[in-house]
PDB file of C-alpha atoms in Angstrom:
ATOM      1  CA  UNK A 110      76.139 106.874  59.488  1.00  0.00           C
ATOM      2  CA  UNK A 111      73.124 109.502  60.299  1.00  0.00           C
ATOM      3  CA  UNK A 112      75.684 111.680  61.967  1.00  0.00           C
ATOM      4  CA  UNK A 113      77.616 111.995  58.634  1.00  0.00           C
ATOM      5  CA  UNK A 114      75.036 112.481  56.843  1.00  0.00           C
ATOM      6  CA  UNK A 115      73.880 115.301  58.848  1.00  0.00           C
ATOM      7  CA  UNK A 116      76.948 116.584  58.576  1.00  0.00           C
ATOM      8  CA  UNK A 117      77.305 116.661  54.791  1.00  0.00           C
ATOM      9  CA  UNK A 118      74.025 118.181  54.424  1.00  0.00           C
ATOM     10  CA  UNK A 119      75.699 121.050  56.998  1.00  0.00           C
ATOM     11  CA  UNK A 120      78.571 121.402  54.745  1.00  0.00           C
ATOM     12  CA  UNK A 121      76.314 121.459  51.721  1.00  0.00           C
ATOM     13  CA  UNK A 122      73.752 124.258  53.141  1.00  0.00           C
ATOM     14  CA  UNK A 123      76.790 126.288  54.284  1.00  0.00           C
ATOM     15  CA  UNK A 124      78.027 126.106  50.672  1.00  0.00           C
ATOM     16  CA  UNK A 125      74.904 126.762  48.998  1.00  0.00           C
ATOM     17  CA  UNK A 126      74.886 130.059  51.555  1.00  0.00           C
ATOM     18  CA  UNK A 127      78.345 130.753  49.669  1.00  0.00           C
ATOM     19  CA  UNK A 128      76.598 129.804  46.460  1.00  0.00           C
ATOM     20  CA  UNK A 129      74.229 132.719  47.013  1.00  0.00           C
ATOM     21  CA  UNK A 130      76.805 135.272  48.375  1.00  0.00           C
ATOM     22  CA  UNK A 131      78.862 134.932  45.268  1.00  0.00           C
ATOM     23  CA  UNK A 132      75.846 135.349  43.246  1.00  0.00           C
ATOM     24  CA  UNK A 133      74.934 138.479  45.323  1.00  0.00           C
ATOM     25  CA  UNK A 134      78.124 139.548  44.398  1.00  0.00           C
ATOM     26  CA  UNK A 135      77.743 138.894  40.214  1.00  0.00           C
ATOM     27  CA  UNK A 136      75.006 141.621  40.200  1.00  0.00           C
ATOM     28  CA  UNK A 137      76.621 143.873  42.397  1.00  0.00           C
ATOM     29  CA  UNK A 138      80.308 144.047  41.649  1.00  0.00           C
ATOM     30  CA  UNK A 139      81.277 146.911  39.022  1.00  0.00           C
ATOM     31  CA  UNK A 140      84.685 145.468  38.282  1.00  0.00           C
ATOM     32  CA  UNK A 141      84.769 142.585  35.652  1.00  0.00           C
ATOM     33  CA  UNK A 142      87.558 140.731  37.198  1.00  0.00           C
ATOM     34  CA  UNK A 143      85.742 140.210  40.381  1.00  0.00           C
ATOM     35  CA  UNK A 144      82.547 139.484  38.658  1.00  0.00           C
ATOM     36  CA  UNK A 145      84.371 136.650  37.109  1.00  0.00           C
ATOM     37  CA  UNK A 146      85.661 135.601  40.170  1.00  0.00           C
ATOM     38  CA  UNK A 147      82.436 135.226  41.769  1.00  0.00           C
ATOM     39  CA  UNK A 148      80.569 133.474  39.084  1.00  0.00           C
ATOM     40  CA  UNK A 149      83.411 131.113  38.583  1.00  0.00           C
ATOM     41  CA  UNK A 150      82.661 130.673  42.829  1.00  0.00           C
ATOM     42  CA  UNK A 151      78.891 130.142  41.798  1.00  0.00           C
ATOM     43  CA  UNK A 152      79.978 127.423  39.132  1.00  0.00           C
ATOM     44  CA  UNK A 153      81.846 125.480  41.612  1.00  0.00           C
ATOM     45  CA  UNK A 154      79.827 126.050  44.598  1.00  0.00           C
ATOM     46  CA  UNK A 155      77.155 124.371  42.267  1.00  0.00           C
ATOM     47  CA  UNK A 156      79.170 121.499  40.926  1.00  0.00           C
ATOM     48  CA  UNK A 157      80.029 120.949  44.907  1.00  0.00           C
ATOM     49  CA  UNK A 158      76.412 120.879  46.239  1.00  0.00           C
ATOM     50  CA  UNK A 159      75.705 118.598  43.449  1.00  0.00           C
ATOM     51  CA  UNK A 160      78.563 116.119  44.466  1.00  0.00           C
ATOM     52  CA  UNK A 161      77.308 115.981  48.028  1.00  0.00           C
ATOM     53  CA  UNK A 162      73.980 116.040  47.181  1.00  0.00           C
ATOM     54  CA  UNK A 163      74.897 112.487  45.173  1.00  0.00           C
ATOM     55  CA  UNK A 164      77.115 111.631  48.210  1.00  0.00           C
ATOM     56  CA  UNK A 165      74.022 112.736  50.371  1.00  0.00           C
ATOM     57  CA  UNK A 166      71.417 110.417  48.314  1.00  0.00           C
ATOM     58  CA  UNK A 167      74.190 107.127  48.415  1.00  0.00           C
ATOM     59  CA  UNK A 168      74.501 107.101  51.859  1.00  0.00           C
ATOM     60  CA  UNK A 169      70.763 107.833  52.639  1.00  0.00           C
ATOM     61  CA  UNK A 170      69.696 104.872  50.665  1.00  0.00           C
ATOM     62  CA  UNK A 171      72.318 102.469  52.048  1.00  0.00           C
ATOM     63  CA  UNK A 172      71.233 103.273  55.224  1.00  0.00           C
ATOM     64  CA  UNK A 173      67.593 102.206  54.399  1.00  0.00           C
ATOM     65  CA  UNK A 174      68.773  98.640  52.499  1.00  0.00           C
TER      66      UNK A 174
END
């Protein structure tokens, strides 16, 4: 179980390192289409981390019981 965990919280630091990229890219980007694109990437990225970071907490306190 620890080694999944650690791997979930890889997966979830690699795609809060997305997260920020695409919200680099929001204040950077001149063209509107591809500054939607990348905030639509930040609003998923975020709703992701969040998932794992439930999935994260679960399997954290399970281990512990």
């Amino acid at each position: 179980e620890a080694n999944s965990i650690r791997e979930l919280v890889k997966v979830r630091d690699r795609l809060d390192a997305w997260k920020e990229t695409a919200e680099r890219k929001v204040h950077y980007t001149a063209t509107m289409s591809v500054k939607q694109q990348n905030e639509n990437l930040v609003t998923n990225y975020e709703a992701l981390i969040k998932q794992l970071n439930a999935v994260i907490e679960e399997e954290t306190a399970r281990m512990w019981t």
